[in-house]
Short mmCIF file of C-alpha atoms in Angstrom, two decimals:
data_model
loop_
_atom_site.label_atom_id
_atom_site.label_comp_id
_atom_site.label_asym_id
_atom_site.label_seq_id
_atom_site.Cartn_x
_atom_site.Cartn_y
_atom_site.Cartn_z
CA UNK A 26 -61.43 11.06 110.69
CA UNK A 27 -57.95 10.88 111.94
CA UNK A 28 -56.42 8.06 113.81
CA UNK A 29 -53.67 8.17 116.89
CA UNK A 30 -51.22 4.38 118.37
CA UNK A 31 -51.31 3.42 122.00
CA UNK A 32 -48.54 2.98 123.55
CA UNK A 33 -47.30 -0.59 123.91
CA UNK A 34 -47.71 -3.17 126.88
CA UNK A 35 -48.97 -0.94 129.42
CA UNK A 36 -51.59 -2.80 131.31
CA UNK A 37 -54.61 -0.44 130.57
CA UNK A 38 -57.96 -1.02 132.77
CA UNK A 39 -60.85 -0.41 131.52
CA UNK A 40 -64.03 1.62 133.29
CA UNK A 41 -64.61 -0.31 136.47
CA UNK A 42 -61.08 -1.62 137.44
CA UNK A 43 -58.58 -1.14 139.59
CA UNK A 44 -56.20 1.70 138.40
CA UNK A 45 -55.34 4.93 136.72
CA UNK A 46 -53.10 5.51 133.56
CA UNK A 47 -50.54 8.18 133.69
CA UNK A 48 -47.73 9.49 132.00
CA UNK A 49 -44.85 8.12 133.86
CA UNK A 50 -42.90 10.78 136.27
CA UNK A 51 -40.46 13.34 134.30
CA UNK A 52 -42.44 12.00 131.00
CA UNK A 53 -44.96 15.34 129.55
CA UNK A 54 -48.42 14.40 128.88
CA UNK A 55 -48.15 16.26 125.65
CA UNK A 56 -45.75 13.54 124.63
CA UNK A 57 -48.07 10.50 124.67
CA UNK A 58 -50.78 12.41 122.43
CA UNK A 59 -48.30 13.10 119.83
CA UNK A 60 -46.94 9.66 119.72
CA UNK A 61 -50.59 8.34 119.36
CA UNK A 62 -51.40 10.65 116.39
CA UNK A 63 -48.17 9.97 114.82
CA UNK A 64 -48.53 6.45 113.77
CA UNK A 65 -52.31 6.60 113.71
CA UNK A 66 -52.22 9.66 111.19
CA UNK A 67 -49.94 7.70 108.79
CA UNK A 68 -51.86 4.54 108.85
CA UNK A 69 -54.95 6.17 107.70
CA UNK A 70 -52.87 9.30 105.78
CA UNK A 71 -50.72 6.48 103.82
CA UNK A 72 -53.73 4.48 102.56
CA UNK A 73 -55.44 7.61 101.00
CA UNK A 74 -52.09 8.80 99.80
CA UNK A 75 -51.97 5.23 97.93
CA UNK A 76 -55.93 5.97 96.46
CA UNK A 77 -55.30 9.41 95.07
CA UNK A 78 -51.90 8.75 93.19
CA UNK A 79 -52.88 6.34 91.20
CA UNK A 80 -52.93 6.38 87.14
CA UNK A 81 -55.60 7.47 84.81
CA UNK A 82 -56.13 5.46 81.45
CA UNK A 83 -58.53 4.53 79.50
CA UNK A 84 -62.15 5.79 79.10
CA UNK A 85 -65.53 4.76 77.19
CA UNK A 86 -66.84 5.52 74.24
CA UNK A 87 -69.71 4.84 71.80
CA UNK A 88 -70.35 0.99 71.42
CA UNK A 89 -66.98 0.17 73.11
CA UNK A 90 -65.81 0.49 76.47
CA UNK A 91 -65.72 3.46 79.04
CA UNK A 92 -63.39 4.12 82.25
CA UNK A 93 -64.25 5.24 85.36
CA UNK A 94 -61.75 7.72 87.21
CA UNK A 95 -61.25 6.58 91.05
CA UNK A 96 -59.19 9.16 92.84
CA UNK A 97 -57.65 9.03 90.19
CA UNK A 98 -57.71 5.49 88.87
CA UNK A 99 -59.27 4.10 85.88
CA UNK A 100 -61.26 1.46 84.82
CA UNK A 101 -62.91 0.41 81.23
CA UNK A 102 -66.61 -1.51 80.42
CA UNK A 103 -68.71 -1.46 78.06
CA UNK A 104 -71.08 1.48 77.62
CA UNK A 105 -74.50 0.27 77.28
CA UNK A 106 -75.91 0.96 80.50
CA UNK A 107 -73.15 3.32 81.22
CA UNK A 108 -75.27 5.68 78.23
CA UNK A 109 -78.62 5.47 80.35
CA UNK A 110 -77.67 5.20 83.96
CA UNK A 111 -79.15 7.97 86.04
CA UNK A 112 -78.69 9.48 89.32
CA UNK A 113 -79.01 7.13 92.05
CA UNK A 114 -78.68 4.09 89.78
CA UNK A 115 -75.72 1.74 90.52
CA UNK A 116 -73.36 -0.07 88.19
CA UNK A 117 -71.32 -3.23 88.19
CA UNK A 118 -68.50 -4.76 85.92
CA UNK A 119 -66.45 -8.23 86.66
CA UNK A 120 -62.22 -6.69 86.84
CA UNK A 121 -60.18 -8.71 84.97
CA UNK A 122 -56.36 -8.85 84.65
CA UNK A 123 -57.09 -8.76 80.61
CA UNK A 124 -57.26 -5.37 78.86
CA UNK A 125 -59.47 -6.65 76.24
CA UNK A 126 -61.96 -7.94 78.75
CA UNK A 127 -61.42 -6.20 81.65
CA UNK A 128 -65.09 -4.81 83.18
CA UNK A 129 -66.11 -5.15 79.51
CA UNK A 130 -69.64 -6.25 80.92
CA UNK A 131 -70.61 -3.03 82.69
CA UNK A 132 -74.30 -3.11 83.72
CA UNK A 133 -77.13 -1.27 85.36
CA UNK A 134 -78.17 -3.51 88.82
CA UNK A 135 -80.14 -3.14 92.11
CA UNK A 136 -78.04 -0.88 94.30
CA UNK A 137 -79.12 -3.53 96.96
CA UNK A 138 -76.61 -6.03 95.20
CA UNK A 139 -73.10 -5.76 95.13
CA UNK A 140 -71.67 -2.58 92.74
CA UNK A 141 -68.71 -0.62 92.37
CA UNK A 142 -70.15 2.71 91.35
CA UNK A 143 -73.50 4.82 92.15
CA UNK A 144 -74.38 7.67 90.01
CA UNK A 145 -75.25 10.86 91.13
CA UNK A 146 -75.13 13.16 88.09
CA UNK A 147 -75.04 13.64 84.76
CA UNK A 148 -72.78 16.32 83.05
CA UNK A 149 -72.38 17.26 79.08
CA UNK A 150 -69.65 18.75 78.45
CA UNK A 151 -70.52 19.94 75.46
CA UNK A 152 -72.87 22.57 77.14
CA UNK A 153 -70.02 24.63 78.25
CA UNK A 154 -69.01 27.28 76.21
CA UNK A 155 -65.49 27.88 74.45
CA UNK A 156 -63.67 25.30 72.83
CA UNK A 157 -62.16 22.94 75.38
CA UNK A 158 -65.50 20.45 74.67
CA UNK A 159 -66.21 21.34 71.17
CA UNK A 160 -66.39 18.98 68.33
CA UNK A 161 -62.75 18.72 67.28
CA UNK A 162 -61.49 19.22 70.88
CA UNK A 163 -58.59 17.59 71.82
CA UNK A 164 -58.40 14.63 74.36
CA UNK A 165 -58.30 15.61 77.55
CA UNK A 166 -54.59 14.24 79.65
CA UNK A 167 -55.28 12.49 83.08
CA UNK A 168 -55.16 15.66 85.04
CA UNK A 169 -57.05 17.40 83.52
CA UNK A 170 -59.85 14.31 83.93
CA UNK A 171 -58.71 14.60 87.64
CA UNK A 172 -59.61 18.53 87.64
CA UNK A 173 -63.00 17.78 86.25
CA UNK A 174 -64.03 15.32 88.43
CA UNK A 175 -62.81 18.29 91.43
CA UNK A 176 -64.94 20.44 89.43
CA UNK A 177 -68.34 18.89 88.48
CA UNK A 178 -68.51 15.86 90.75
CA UNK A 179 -67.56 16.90 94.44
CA UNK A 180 -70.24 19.32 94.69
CA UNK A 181 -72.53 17.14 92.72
CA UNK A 182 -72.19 14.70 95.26
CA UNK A 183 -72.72 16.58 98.29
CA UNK A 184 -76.04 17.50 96.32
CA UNK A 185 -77.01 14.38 95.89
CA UNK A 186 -75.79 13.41 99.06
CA UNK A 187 -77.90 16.35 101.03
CA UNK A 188 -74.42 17.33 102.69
CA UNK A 189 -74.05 14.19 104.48
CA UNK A 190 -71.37 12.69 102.51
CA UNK A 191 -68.25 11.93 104.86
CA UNK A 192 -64.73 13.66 103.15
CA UNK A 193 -62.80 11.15 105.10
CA UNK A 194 -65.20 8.09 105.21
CA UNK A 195 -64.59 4.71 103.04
CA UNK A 196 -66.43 6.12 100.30
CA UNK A 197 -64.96 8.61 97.67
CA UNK A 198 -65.88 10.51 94.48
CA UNK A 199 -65.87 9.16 91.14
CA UNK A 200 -65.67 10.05 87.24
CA UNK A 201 -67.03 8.24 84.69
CA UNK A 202 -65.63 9.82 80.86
CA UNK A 203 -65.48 9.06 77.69
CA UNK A 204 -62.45 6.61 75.67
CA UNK A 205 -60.28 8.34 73.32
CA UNK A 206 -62.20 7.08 70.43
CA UNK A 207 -65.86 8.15 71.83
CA UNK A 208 -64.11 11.72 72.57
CA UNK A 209 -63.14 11.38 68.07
CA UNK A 210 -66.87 10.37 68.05
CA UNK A 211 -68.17 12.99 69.56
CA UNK A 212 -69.30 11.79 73.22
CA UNK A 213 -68.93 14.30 75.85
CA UNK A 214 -71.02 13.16 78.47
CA UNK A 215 -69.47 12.03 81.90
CA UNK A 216 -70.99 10.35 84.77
CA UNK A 217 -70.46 11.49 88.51
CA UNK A 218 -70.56 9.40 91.74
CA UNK A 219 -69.44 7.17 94.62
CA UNK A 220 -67.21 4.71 95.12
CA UNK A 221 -65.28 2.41 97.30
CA UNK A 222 -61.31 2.75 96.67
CA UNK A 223 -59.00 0.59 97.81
CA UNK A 224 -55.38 1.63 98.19
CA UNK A 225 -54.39 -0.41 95.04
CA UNK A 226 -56.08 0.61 91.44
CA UNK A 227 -59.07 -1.93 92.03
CA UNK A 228 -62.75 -0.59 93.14
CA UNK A 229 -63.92 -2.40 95.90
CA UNK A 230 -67.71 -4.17 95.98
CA UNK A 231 -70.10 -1.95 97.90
CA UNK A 232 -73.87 -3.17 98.84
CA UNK A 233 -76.75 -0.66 99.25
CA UNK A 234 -77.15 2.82 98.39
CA UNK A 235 -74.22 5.22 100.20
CA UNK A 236 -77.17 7.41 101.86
CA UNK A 237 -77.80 4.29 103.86
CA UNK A 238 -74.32 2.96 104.79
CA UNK A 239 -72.18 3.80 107.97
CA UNK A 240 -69.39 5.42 106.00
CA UNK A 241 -66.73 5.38 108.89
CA UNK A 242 -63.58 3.64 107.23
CA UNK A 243 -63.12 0.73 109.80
CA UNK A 244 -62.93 -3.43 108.91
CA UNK A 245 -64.42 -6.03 111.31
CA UNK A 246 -62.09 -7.23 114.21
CA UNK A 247 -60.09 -10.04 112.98
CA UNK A 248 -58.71 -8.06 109.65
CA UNK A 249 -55.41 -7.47 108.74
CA UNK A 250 -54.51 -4.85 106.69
CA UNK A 251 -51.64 -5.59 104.20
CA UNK A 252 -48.14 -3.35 103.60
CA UNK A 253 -45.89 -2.00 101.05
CA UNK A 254 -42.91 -0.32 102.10
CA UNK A 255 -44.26 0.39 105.15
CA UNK A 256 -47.31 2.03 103.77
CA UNK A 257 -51.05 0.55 104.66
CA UNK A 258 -52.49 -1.23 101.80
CA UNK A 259 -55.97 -3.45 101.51
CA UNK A 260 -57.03 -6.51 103.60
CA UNK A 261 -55.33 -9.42 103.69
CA UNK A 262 -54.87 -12.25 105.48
CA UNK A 263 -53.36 -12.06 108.27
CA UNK A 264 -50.81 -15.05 107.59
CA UNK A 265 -49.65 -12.92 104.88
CA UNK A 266 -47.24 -9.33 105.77
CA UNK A 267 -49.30 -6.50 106.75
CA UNK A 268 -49.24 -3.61 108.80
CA UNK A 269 -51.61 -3.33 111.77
CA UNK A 270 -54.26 -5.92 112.64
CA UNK A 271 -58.63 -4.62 114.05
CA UNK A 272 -59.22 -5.35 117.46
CA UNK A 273 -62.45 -3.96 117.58
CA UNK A 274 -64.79 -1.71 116.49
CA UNK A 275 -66.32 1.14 118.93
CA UNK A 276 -69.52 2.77 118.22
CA UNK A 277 -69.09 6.46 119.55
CA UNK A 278 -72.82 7.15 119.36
CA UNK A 279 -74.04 5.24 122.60
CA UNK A 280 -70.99 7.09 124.60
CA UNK A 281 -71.43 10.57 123.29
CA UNK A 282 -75.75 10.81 122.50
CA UNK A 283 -75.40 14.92 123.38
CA UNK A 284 -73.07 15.78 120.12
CA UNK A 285 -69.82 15.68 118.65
CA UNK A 286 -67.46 14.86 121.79
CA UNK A 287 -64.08 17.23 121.85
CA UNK A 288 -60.68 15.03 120.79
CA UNK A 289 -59.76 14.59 124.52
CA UNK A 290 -62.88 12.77 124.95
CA UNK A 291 -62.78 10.63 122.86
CA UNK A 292 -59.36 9.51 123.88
CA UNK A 293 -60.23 9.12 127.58
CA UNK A 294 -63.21 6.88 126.24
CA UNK A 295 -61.31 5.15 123.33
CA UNK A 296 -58.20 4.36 125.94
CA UNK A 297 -60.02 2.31 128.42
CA UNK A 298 -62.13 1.10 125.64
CA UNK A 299 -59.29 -0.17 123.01
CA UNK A 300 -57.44 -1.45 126.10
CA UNK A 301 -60.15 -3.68 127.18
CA UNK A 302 -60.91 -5.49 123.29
CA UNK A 303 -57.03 -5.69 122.85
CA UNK A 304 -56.37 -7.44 125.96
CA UNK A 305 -59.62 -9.50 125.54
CA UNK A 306 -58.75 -10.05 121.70
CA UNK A 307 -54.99 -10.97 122.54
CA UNK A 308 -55.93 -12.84 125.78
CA UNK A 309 -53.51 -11.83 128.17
CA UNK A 310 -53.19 -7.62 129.48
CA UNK A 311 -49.39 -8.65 129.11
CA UNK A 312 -49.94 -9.87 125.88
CA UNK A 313 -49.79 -6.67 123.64
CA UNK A 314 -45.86 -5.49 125.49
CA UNK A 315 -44.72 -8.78 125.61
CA UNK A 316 -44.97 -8.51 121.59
CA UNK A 317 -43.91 -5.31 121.61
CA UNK A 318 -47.23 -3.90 119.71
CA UNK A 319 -48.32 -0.54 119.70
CA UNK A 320 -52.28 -0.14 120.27
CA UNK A 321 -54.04 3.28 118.56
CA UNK A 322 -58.02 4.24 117.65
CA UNK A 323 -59.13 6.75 115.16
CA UNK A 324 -60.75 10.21 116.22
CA UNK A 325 -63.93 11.21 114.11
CA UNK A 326 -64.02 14.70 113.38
CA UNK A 327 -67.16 17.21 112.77
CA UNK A 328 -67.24 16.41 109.08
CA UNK A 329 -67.29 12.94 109.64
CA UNK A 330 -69.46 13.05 112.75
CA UNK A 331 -72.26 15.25 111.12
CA UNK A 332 -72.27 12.72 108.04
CA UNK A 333 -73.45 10.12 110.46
CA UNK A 334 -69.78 8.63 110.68
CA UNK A 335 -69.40 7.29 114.29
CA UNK A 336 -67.50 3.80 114.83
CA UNK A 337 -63.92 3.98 115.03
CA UNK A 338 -60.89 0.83 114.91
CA UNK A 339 -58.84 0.00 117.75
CA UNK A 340 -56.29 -1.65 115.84
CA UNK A 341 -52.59 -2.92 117.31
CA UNK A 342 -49.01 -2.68 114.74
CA UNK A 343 -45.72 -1.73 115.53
CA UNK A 344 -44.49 2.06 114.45
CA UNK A 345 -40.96 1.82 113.34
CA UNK A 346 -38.58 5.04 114.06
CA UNK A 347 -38.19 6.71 110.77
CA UNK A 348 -41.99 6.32 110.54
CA UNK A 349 -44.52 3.67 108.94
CA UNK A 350 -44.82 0.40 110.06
CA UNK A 351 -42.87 -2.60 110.18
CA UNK A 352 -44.03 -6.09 108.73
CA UNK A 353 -46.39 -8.73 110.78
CA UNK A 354 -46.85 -11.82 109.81
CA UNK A 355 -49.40 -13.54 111.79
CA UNK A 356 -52.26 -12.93 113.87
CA UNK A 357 -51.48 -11.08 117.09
CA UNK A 358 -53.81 -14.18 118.90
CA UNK A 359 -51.35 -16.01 118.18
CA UNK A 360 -47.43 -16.36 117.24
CA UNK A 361 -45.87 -13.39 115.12
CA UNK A 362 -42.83 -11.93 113.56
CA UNK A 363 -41.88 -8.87 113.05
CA UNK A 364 -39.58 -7.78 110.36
CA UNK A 365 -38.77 -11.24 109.94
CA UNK A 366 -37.93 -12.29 113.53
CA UNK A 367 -39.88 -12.99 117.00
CA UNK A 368 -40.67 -11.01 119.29
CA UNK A 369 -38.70 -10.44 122.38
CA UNK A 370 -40.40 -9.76 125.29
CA UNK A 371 -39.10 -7.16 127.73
CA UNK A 372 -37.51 -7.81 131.24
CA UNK A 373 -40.01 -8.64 133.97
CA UNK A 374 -40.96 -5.40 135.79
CA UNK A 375 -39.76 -5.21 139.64
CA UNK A 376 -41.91 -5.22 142.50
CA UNK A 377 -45.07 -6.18 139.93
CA UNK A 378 -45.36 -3.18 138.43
CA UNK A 379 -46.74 -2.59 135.06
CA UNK A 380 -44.06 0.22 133.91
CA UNK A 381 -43.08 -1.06 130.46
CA UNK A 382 -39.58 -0.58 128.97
CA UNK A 383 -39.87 2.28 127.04
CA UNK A 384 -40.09 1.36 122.84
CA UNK A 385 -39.41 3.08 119.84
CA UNK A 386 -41.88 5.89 119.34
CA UNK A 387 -44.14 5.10 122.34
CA UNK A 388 -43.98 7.03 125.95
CA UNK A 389 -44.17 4.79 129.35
CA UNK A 390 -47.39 4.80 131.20
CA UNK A 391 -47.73 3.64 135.07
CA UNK A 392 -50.48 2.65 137.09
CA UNK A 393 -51.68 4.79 139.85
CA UNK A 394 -52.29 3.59 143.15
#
């Protein structure tokens, strides 16, 4: 799924209203597109960036603690249910900031209550031949953790998974392995599956079985999504800095019942759509220029569409020139800052147009008439 920015302030009807949006005279088309998928591409690029450079540490081993390895990041329970969970049984732990306790209580629940990982295979090592797994192997580093879970567990999830697991959805695959000292002990048995990953080291709470969940990475309307040097990070809220705030969420399915609809479709749809729930979330059409925000939408593409992956965010941030974001504080509703000052709203356009003063990073649009 990738994601493309709206230009900011332009007045955008939706389906029904007076109007037509076009690239203003001299302006290409080309250019709008490219400014759409630039910040949109970096909002959802930066936060899986963040996921997949975290740290691996710890592990699990016999009558002590295990680790599970999240993209890769690492967390450590105990290993009692960890030693009989099977495929499509789910597991839960309580994080704590406490290495000595932290998801020490690691148990086998309901995957209709909350969890942070779902098994979907099995692997023992030690059934491989040579002596990378034998009984006075050395510890394995991170990476090479990191290169088993790319070995064993991606296809073992799309197994277990019948294909339809979503490569860019919220959900992502997981290791389970063994603790230094259950390695020395002789465990070699590691545990594949799902997870939710935030962009910071935590696992997030998931409820129900992933085979059953919408795995299209969108949050409600209403969330604000925090920053870190100009990179996406988790919710927040949205009195605290973040980058871009959810407007709305837009079920393609209803719009497109025939198949997967071509980029350009989904633009033309998503523009008139995101338009409409920004202006109606901001409550004014003037509302999202006069605070100098940039509006953008996600595309899905076949591998998320074909893995049942169908709503998208409209969300509304403000791309910076070098690239990223800047910092919000505040909900667009209401009053803002931006970087640490106000917003100041363009010069009233002549004649009552709707041509917006061209901003940073976003090309002018006009109304037709």
């Amino acid at each position: 799924m990738s994601t493309k920015p709206r230009e900011p302030g332009t007045n955008r009807p939706s389906s029904g209203l007076p109007g037509v949006n076009r690239p203003a005279s001299g302006l290409p088309a080309a250019s709008a597109g490219t400014a759409r998928r630039t910040l949109a591409l970096f909002a959802l690029g930066a936060i899986v960036a963040a996921v997949v450079t975290l740290v691996v540490s710890g592990g699990f081993g016999q009558g002590t603690s295990l680790a599970t390895e999240a993209g890769p990041a690492a967390v450590a329970a105990k290993d009692s249910s960890f030693g009989s969970a099977e495929p499509g049984e789910c597991l839960q732990w309580t994080p704590t900031d406490d290495p000595n306790t932290d998801r020490q209580d690691l148990t086998t629940v309901a995957c209709a209550q909350p969890h942070r990982f779902e098994v979907a295979s099995n692997v023992d090592l030690s059934m491989f031949p040579g002596a990378e797994f034998g009984p006075t192997a050395a510890y394995p580093d991170g990476a090479r953790f990191a290169s088993l879970r790319d070995e064993h567990c991606v296809s073992a999830v799309e197994e277990y998974m019948s294909g339809r697991f979503d490569p860019t959805g919220k959900y992502s695959v997981g290791l389970m392995y063994p603790s230094q000292m259950g390695w020395a002990d002789g465990e070699r048995s590691i545990r594949c599956g799902i997870q939710q990953s935030g962009a910071t080291s935590a696992l997030q709470t998931m409820v129900g079985g992933v085979a059953d969940q919408d795995q299209s990475t969108v949050w409600d309307a209403g969330t604000c999504v925090g920053i870190a040097a100009g990179v996406p990070t988790d919710p927040v809220d949205c009195s605290e800095p973040h980058a871009f705030e959810v407007v709305s969420v837009v079920d393609l399915t209803p719009q497109f019942p025939n198949g997967l609809p071509s980029v350009d479709d989904q633009d033309k749809y998503l523009e008139q759509t995101c338009t409409t729930a920004a202006n109606d979330y901001l409550g004014d059409p003037d509302a999202l220029r006069n605070k100098t925000l940039t509006l953008f939408w996600d595309n899905v593409d076949a591998s998320s569409w074909f893995a049942n992956s169908r709503r998208v965010s409209c969300s509304i941030g403000k791309e910076v020139e070098s690239g990223g974001f800047s910092t919000i504080v505040g909900s667009a509703s209401g009053d803002i800052t931006i970087d640490g000052a106000a917003p100041v709203a363009p010069p009233p356009l002549a004649d009552g147009r709707r041509l917006p003063t061209p901003l940073p990073g976003a090309a002018p649009f006009q109304n037709g008439n």
